[in-house]
mmCIF file of C-alpha atoms and ligand atoms in Angstrom:
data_model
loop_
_atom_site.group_PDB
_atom_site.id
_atom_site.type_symbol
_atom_site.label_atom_id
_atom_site.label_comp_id
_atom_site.label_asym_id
_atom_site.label_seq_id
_atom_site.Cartn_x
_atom_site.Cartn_y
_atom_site.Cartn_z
ATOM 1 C CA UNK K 825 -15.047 -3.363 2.760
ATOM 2 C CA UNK K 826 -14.837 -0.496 4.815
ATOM 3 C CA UNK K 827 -14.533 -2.744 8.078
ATOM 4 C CA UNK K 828 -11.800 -4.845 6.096
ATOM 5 C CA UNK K 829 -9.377 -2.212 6.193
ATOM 6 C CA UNK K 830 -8.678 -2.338 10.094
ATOM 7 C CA UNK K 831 -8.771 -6.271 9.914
ATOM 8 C CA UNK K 832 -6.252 -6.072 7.255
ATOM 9 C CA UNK K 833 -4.020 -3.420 9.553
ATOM 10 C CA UNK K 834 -4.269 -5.425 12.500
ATOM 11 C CA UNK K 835 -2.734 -8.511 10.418
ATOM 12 C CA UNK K 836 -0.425 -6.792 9.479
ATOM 13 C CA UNK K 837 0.689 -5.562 12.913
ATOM 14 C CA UNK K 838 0.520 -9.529 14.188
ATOM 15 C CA UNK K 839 2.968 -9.802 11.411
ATOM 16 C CA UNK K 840 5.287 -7.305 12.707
ATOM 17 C CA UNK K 841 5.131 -5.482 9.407
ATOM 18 C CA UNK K 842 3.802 -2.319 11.179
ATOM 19 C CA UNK K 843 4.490 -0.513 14.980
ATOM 20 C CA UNK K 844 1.307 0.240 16.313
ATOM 21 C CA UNK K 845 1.021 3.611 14.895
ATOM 22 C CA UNK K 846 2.351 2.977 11.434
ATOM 23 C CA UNK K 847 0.733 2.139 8.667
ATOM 24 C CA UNK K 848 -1.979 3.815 6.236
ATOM 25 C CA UNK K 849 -4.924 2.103 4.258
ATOM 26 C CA UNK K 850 -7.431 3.940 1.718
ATOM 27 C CA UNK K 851 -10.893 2.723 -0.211
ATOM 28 C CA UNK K 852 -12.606 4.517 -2.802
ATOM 29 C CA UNK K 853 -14.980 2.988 -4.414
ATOM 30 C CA UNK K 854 -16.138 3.075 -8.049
ATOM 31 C CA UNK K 855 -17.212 6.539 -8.818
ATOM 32 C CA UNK K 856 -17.589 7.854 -5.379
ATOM 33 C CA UNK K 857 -17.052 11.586 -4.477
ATOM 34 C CA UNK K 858 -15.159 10.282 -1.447
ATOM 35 C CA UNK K 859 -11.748 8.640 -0.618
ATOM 36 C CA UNK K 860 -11.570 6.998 2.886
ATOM 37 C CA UNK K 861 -8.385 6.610 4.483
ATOM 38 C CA UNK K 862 -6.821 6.598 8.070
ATOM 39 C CA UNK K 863 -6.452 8.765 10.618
ATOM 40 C CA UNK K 864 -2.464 9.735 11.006
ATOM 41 C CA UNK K 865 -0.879 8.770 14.535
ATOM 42 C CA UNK K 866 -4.091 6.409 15.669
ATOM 43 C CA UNK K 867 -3.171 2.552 17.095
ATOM 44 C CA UNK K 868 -3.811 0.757 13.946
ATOM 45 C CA UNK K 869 -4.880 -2.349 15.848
ATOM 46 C CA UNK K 870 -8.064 -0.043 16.867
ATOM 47 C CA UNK K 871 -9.099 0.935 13.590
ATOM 48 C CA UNK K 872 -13.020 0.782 12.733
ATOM 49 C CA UNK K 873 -15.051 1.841 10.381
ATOM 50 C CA UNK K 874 -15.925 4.825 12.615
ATOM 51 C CA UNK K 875 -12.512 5.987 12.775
ATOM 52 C CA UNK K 876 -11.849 6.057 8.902
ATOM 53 C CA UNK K 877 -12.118 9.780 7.157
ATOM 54 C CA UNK K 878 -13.795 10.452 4.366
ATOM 55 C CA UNK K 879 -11.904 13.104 1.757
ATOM 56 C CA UNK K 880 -14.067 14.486 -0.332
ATOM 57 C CA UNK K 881 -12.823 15.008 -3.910
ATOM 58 C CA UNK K 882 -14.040 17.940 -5.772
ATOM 59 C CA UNK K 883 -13.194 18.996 -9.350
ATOM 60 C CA UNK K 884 -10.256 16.172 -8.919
ATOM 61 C CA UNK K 885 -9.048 18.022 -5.857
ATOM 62 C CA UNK K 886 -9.106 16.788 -2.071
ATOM 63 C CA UNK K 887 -11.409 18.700 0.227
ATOM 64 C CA UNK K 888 -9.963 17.663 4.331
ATOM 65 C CA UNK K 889 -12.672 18.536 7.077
ATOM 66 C CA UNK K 890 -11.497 20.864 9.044
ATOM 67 C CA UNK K 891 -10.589 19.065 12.405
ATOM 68 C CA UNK K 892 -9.796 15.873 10.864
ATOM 69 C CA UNK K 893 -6.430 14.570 10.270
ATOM 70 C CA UNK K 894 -5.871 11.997 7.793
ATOM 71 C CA UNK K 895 -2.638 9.905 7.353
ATOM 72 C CA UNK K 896 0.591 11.806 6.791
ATOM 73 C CA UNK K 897 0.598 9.796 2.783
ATOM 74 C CA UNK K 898 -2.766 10.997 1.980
ATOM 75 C CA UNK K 899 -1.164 12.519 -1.347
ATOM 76 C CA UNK K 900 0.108 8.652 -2.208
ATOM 77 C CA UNK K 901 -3.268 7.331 -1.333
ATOM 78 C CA UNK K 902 -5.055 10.216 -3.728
ATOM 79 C CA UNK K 903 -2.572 9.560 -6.527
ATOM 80 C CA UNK K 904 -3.211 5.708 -6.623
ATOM 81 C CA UNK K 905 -7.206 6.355 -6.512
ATOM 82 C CA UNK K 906 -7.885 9.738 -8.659
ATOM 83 C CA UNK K 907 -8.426 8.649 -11.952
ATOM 84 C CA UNK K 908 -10.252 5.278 -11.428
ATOM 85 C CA UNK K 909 -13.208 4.304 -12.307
ATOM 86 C CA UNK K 910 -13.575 1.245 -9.931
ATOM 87 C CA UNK K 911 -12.947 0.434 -6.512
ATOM 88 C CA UNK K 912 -9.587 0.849 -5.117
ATOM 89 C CA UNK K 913 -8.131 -0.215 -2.056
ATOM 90 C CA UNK K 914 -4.434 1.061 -1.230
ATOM 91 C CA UNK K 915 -2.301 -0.482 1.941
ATOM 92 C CA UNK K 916 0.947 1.093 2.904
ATOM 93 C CA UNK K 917 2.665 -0.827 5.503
ATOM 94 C CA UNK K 918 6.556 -1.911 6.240
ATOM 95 C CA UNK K 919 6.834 -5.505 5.734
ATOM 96 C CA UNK K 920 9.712 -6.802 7.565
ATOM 97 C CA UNK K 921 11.587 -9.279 4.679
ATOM 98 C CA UNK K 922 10.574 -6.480 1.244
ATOM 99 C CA UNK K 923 12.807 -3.991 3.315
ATOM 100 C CA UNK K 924 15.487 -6.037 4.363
ATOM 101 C CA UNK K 925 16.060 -7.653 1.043
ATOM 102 C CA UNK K 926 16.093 -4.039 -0.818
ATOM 103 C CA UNK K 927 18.578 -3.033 1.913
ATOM 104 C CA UNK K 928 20.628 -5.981 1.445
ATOM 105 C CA UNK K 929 20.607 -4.578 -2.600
ATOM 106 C CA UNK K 930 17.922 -7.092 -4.199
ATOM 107 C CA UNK K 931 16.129 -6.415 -7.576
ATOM 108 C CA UNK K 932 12.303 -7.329 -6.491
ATOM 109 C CA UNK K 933 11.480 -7.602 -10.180
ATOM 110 C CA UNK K 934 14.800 -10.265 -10.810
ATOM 111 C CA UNK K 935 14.216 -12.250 -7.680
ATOM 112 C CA UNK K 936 10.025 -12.359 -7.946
ATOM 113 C CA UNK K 937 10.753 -13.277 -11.464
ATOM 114 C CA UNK K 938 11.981 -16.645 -10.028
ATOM 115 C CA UNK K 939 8.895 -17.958 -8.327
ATOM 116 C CA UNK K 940 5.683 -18.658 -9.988
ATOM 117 C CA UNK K 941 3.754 -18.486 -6.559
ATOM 118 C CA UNK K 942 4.007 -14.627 -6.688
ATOM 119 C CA UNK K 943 4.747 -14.021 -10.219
ATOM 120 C CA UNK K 944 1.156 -16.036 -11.583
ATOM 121 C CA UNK K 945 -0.911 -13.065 -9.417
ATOM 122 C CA UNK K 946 0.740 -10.122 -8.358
ATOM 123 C CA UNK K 947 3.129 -7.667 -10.404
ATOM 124 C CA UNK K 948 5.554 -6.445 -9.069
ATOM 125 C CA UNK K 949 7.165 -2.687 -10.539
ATOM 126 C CA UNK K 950 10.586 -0.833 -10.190
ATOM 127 C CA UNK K 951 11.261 -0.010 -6.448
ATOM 128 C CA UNK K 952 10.813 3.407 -5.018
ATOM 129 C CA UNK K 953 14.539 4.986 -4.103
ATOM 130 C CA UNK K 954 14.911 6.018 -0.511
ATOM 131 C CA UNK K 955 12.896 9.783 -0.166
ATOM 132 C CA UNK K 956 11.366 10.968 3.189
ATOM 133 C CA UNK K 957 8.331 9.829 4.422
ATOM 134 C CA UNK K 958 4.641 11.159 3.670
ATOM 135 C CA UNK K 959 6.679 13.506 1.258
ATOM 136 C CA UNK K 960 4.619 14.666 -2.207
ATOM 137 C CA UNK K 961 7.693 13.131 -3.577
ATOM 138 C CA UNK K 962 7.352 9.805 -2.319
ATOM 139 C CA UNK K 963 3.511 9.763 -3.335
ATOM 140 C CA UNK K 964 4.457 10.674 -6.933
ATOM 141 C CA UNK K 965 7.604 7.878 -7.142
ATOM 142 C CA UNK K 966 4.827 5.790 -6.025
ATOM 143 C CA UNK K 967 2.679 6.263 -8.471
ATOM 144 C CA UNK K 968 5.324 6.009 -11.190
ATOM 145 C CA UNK K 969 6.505 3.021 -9.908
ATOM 146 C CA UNK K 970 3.188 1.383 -10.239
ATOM 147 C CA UNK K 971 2.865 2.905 -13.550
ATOM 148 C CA UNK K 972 -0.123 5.404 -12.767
ATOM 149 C CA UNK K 973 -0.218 7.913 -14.702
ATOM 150 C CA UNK K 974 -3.049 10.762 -15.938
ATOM 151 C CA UNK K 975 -4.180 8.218 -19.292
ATOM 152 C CA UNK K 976 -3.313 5.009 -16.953
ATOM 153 C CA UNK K 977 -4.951 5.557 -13.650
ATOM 154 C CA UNK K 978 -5.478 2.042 -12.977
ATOM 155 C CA UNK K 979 -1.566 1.265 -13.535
ATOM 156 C CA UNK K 980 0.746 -1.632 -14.615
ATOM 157 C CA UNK K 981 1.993 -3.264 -11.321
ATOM 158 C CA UNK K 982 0.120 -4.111 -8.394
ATOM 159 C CA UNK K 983 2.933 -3.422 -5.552
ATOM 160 C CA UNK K 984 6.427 -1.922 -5.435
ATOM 161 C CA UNK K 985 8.690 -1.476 -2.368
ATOM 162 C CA UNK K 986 10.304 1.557 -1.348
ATOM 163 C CA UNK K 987 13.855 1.652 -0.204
ATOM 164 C CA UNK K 988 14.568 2.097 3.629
ATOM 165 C CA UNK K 989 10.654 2.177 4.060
ATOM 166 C CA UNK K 990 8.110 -0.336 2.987
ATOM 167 C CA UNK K 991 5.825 -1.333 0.305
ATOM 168 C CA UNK K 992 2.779 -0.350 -1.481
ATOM 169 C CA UNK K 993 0.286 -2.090 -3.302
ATOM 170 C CA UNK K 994 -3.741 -1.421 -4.363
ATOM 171 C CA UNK K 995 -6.011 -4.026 -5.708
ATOM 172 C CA UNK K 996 -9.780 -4.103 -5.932
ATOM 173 C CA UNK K 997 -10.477 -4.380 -2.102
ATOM 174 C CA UNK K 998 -8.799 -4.445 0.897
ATOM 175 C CA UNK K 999 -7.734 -7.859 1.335
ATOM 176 C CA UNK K 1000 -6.654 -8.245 -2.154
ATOM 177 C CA UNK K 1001 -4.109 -5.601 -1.716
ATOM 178 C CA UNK K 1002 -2.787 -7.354 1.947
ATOM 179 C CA UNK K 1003 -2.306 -10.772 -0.448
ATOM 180 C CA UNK K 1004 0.333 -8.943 -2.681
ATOM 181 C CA UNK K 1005 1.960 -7.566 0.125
ATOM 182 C CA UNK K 1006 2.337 -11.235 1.490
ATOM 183 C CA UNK K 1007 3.393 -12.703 -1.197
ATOM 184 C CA UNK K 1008 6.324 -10.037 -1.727
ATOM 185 C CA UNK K 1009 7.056 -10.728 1.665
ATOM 186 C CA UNK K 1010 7.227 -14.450 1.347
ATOM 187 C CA UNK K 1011 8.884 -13.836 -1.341
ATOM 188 C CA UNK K 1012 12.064 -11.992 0.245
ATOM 189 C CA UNK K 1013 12.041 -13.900 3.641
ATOM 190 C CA UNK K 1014 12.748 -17.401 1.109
ATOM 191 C CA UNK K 1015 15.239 -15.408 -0.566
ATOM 192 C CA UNK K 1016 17.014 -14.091 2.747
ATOM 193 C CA UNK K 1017 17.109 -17.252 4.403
ATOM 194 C CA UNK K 1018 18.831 -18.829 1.067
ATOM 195 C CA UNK K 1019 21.900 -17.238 1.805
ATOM 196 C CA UNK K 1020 22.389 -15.919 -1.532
ATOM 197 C CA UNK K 1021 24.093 -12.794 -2.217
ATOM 198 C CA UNK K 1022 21.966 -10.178 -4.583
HETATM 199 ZN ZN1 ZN F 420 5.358 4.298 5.955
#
């Protein structure tokens, strides 16, 4: 699963949904004392297991290796994976058409709401307003936007975008996660190209 999450990056970057340095991914799997994420600033389309880094998590805080320097939205990736008793795989990435249609003023809940090819297997929560990037506040909109909370760590919605930034979404492995953030996208791009006005 481990090697799935630079696969999954270096899809996304053939999309375009990604530069080559953006982009985060996490995995922690059911019970472990360790969260692996990304390493902040590294090409994305190089990504192996090797270059993944392991957070440990004592007493439900995060212990960074000194020396090691994991992506700027650790915090996000920490929120989305502390409580849960299985495995959890969490991809932050920029796709193209969930940005432009929140730009252009869509409701991603009102327009998914219209297609059963997204809203049959992925659900979609409230987007996240514009805040800065790897910000503690963006990690905790997150997290309320997906509906995770202390007593619901495993959430209500499986992706949400984030105004002016991207999208993100956690399922039970890697790949899982990349299909909702497709499907949003697919999603918006059919909507854009309609022509219709939000
Ligand atoms: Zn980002």
């Amino acid at each position: 699963m481990i090697t799935a999450i630079g696969d999954v990056l270096r899809r996304c970057y053939d999309r375009g949904w990604i530069t080559s340095r953006d982009g985060n991914c996490s995995l922690r799997r059911a019970r472990s004392i360790y969260l692996s994420i990304t390493p902040s600033g590294w090409r994305k389309t190089i990504i192996h297991p090797e270059h993944m880094i392991k957070i440990r998590i004592k007493d439900g805080k995060m212990e960074v290796s000194p020396g090691t320097k994991p992506s700027g939205e650790l915090h996000m990736h920490f929120l989305l994976t502390k409580g849960m008793s299985k495995t959890r795989a969490v991809v932050h990435v920029h796709a193209t058409n969930v940005v432009a249609a929140i730009y252009r003023g869509f409701d991603l809940q009102k327009i998914c709401a219209e297609f059963p090819e997204i809203y049959r297997y992925t659900r979609i929560g409230p987007t996240v307003p514009t805040l800065p990037a790897v910000s503690t506040e963006l990690g905790e909109a997150t997290a309320r936007a997906l509906g995770v909370t202390d007593t619901n760590p495993a959430g209500d919605f499986d992706i949400v975008g984030q105004a002016n930034h991207g999208v993100c979404s956690m399922a039970p492995d890697p790949w899982s996660a990349y299909e909702h953030v497709e499907r949003l996208d697919h999603i918006c791009e059919i909507v854009l190209k309609s022509g219709v006005s939000p």
